Amino acid sequence: MSGINFIAIDFETATGKRASICEAGICIVRNGKVEETYSWLVRPQNNYYSYWNIQIHGIRPVDTIKAPEFPEVWSKIEKHLDECPILVAHNAAFDMSCICHSLEFYDLAKPKVDYYCSLRVARHIYDYECNKLDYLCDQLGITYGLHHRAGDDAEMCARLFLREIEDGGWNSLEEIGMKKRL
């Protein structure tokens, strides 16, 4: 898969608000190979969490009390976007809205990046009853770590998207035809 370059991204939130990111993860894919995965805990505003979100990802206020806020973590992510301005997320509408709401909340500039949604691609090429990230990875034999932890989910998404490209018979991201602009 030479020439297939992208950054899979995932966020976990502390509350129902999209700007309440408490963990960010990215997985860098170069020439069709998973190269690096990074994950950062993020201190949300007032370090406030909802019970329901804690039940999903297990991240608690004690875990992020000394973590950096979003702008510091975003600066690390942004360095990678300079090299590769293409994102992939599973249910990209959620993750892209987390980015947009957080950038707006912290008065940060929105980068010029394109993105793809591995969920949308899965619905296009597979005929499963469920299209959740962990379910698809189970069905396709893609190994993964802890679901609902940002670094692991970003890597799961990257591996799933690479499999989708292969199963779809595409040779480039442009052939997929589902690209959107952030």
Short mmCIF file of C-alpha atoms in Angstrom, two decimals:
data_model
loop_
_atom_site.label_atom_id
_atom_site.label_comp_id
_atom_site.label_asym_id
_atom_site.label_seq_id
_atom_site.Cartn_x
_atom_site.Cartn_y
_atom_site.Cartn_z
CA MET A 1 0.00 0.00 0.00
CA SER A 2 2.68 2.40 -0.96
CA GLY A 3 1.58 6.02 -0.78
CA ILE A 4 -1.23 5.39 1.73
CA ASN A 5 -0.56 7.93 4.48
CA PHE A 6 -2.96 9.11 7.17
CA ILE A 7 -3.40 9.71 10.87
CA ALA A 8 -6.15 7.80 12.65
CA ILE A 9 -7.50 9.79 15.57
CA ASP A 10 -9.77 9.13 18.53
CA PHE A 11 -11.03 11.11 21.50
CA GLU A 12 -12.68 10.22 24.76
CA THR A 13 -14.77 12.88 26.49
CA ALA A 14 -15.42 13.57 30.16
CA THR A 15 -19.03 14.67 29.63
CA GLY A 16 -21.57 14.90 26.83
CA LYS A 17 -19.93 18.15 25.70
CA ARG A 18 -17.63 17.69 22.71
CA ALA A 19 -15.06 20.14 24.13
CA SER A 20 -14.60 17.96 27.23
CA ILE A 21 -11.81 15.81 25.78
CA CYS A 22 -10.13 13.74 28.50
CA GLU A 23 -7.97 11.53 26.27
CA ALA A 24 -6.61 11.89 22.74
CA GLY A 25 -4.99 9.22 20.62
CA ILE A 26 -3.42 9.13 17.20
CA CYS A 27 -1.99 6.36 15.05
CA ILE A 28 0.32 7.33 12.22
CA VAL A 29 0.21 5.27 9.02
CA ARG A 30 2.97 5.68 6.44
CA ASN A 31 2.98 3.80 3.16
CA GLY A 32 0.19 1.54 4.36
CA LYS A 33 1.92 0.51 7.58
CA VAL A 34 1.13 1.40 11.17
CA GLU A 35 4.23 3.27 12.32
CA GLU A 36 3.50 4.97 15.66
CA THR A 37 0.67 5.29 18.14
CA TYR A 38 0.42 8.04 20.75
CA SER A 39 -2.03 8.67 23.56
CA TRP A 40 -2.38 11.60 25.94
CA LEU A 41 -4.60 12.12 28.94
CA VAL A 42 -6.14 15.59 28.80
CA ARG A 43 -7.51 17.64 31.69
CA PRO A 44 -11.02 18.77 30.70
CA GLN A 45 -12.41 22.11 31.85
CA ASN A 46 -12.66 22.10 35.68
CA ASN A 47 -11.62 18.43 35.51
CA TYR A 48 -15.33 17.62 35.60
CA TYR A 49 -16.66 14.18 34.54
CA SER A 50 -20.09 12.68 34.14
CA TYR A 51 -20.78 9.30 35.70
CA TRP A 52 -21.91 7.89 32.34
CA ASN A 53 -18.73 8.82 30.51
CA ILE A 54 -16.59 7.29 33.26
CA GLN A 55 -18.58 4.07 32.81
CA ILE A 56 -17.64 4.00 29.12
CA HIS A 57 -13.89 4.64 29.25
CA GLY A 58 -12.93 4.31 32.92
CA ILE A 59 -11.01 7.60 32.97
CA ARG A 60 -11.60 9.53 36.20
CA PRO A 61 -10.76 13.02 37.49
CA VAL A 62 -7.88 11.61 39.54
CA ASP A 63 -6.31 10.38 36.27
CA THR A 64 -6.31 13.83 34.64
CA ILE A 65 -5.81 16.21 37.57
CA LYS A 66 -2.18 16.81 36.52
CA ALA A 67 -2.67 16.20 32.79
CA PRO A 68 -2.16 19.01 30.28
CA GLU A 69 -5.16 20.85 28.87
CA PHE A 70 -6.23 20.45 25.25
CA PRO A 71 -4.07 23.24 23.72
CA GLU A 72 -0.85 21.56 24.88
CA VAL A 73 -1.91 18.15 23.56
CA TRP A 74 -3.25 19.66 20.35
CA SER A 75 0.16 21.24 19.64
CA LYS A 76 1.66 17.73 19.68
CA ILE A 77 -1.02 16.40 17.35
CA GLU A 78 -0.69 19.41 15.07
CA LYS A 79 3.00 18.69 14.45
CA HIS A 80 1.97 15.39 12.88
CA LEU A 81 -0.75 17.09 10.83
CA ASP A 82 1.93 19.30 9.27
CA GLU A 83 3.50 16.11 7.87
CA CYS A 84 0.22 14.41 6.93
CA PRO A 85 -2.99 16.50 6.82
CA ILE A 86 -5.31 13.51 6.40
CA LEU A 87 -7.29 12.15 9.35
CA VAL A 88 -9.32 8.97 9.72
CA ALA A 89 -11.78 8.28 12.54
CA HIS A 90 -14.45 5.70 13.24
CA ASN A 91 -17.66 7.72 13.42
CA ALA A 92 -15.73 10.76 12.27
CA ALA A 93 -18.67 13.08 12.94
CA PHE A 94 -18.02 12.65 16.67
CA ASP A 95 -14.24 13.03 16.59
CA MET A 96 -14.24 15.94 14.14
CA SER A 97 -16.84 17.75 16.27
CA CYS A 98 -14.60 17.18 19.33
CA ILE A 99 -11.77 18.86 17.44
CA CYS A 100 -13.91 21.77 16.22
CA HIS A 101 -15.60 22.41 19.58
CA SER A 102 -12.30 22.21 21.47
CA LEU A 103 -10.50 24.50 19.02
CA GLU A 104 -13.34 26.99 19.32
CA PHE A 105 -13.46 26.73 23.13
CA TYR A 106 -9.72 27.41 23.43
CA ASP A 107 -9.70 29.97 20.59
CA LEU A 108 -7.28 27.96 18.44
CA ALA A 109 -7.04 28.01 14.64
CA LYS A 110 -8.69 25.20 12.72
CA PRO A 111 -6.19 23.31 10.56
CA LYS A 112 -6.74 22.59 6.87
CA VAL A 113 -7.16 18.84 6.92
CA ASP A 114 -9.23 16.30 5.06
CA TYR A 115 -10.75 13.29 6.75
CA TYR A 116 -12.33 9.92 6.12
CA CYS A 117 -14.76 7.95 8.25
CA SER A 118 -13.99 4.24 8.64
CA LEU A 119 -17.57 3.69 9.85
CA ARG A 120 -18.97 5.17 6.64
CA VAL A 121 -16.59 3.04 4.55
CA ALA A 122 -17.56 -0.09 6.51
CA ARG A 123 -21.25 0.55 5.83
CA HIS A 124 -20.39 0.90 2.15
CA ILE A 125 -18.37 -2.28 1.67
CA TYR A 126 -19.50 -4.72 4.38
CA ASP A 127 -22.87 -6.21 5.23
CA TYR A 128 -22.65 -6.63 9.00
CA GLU A 129 -25.56 -6.07 11.35
CA CYS A 130 -23.30 -3.96 13.56
CA ASN A 131 -20.59 -1.54 12.53
CA LYS A 132 -19.08 -0.66 15.90
CA LEU A 133 -15.29 -0.46 15.89
CA ASP A 134 -14.68 -3.41 18.21
CA TYR A 135 -17.29 -5.57 16.45
CA LEU A 136 -15.77 -4.95 13.02
CA CYS A 137 -12.29 -5.68 14.33
CA ASP A 138 -13.55 -8.95 15.83
CA GLN A 139 -15.24 -9.95 12.55
CA LEU A 140 -12.16 -9.11 10.48
CA GLY A 141 -9.59 -10.64 12.86
CA ILE A 142 -7.97 -7.30 13.70
CA THR A 143 -6.29 -7.46 17.10
CA TYR A 144 -6.66 -4.59 19.50
CA GLY A 145 -6.08 -3.40 23.03
CA LEU A 146 -8.55 -1.65 25.33
CA HIS A 147 -11.65 -0.43 23.53
CA HIS A 148 -12.64 3.13 24.52
CA ARG A 149 -9.07 4.13 25.24
CA ALA A 150 -8.00 6.70 22.68
CA GLY A 151 -4.62 5.31 21.63
CA ASP A 152 -5.92 1.76 21.25
CA ASP A 153 -9.05 2.92 19.40
CA ALA A 154 -6.96 5.09 17.05
CA GLU A 155 -4.79 2.09 16.20
CA MET A 156 -7.85 -0.14 15.79
CA CYS A 157 -9.30 2.45 13.43
CA ALA A 158 -6.06 2.63 11.43
CA ARG A 159 -5.87 -1.15 11.05
CA LEU A 160 -9.57 -1.33 10.13
CA PHE A 161 -9.23 1.44 7.53
CA LEU A 162 -6.22 -0.30 5.96
CA ARG A 163 -8.29 -3.50 5.74
CA GLU A 164 -11.19 -1.56 4.22
CA ILE A 165 -8.87 -0.13 1.57
CA GLU A 166 -7.68 -3.64 0.76
CA ASP A 167 -11.19 -5.17 0.76
CA GLY A 168 -12.54 -2.28 -1.31
CA GLY A 169 -9.86 -2.86 -3.93
CA TRP A 170 -8.63 0.72 -3.71
CA ASN A 171 -5.04 1.71 -4.49
CA SER A 172 -5.20 5.24 -3.14
CA LEU A 173 -7.25 7.32 -0.70
CA GLU A 174 -8.62 9.33 -3.62
CA GLU A 175 -10.26 6.19 -5.05
CA ILE A 176 -12.41 5.83 -1.92
CA GLY A 177 -14.25 9.03 -2.80
CA MET A 178 -15.62 9.74 0.70
CA LYS A 179 -13.21 12.49 1.73
CA LYS A 180 -14.48 15.49 3.71
CA ARG A 181 -12.87 18.74 4.84
CA LEU A 182 -12.63 19.66 8.54
#
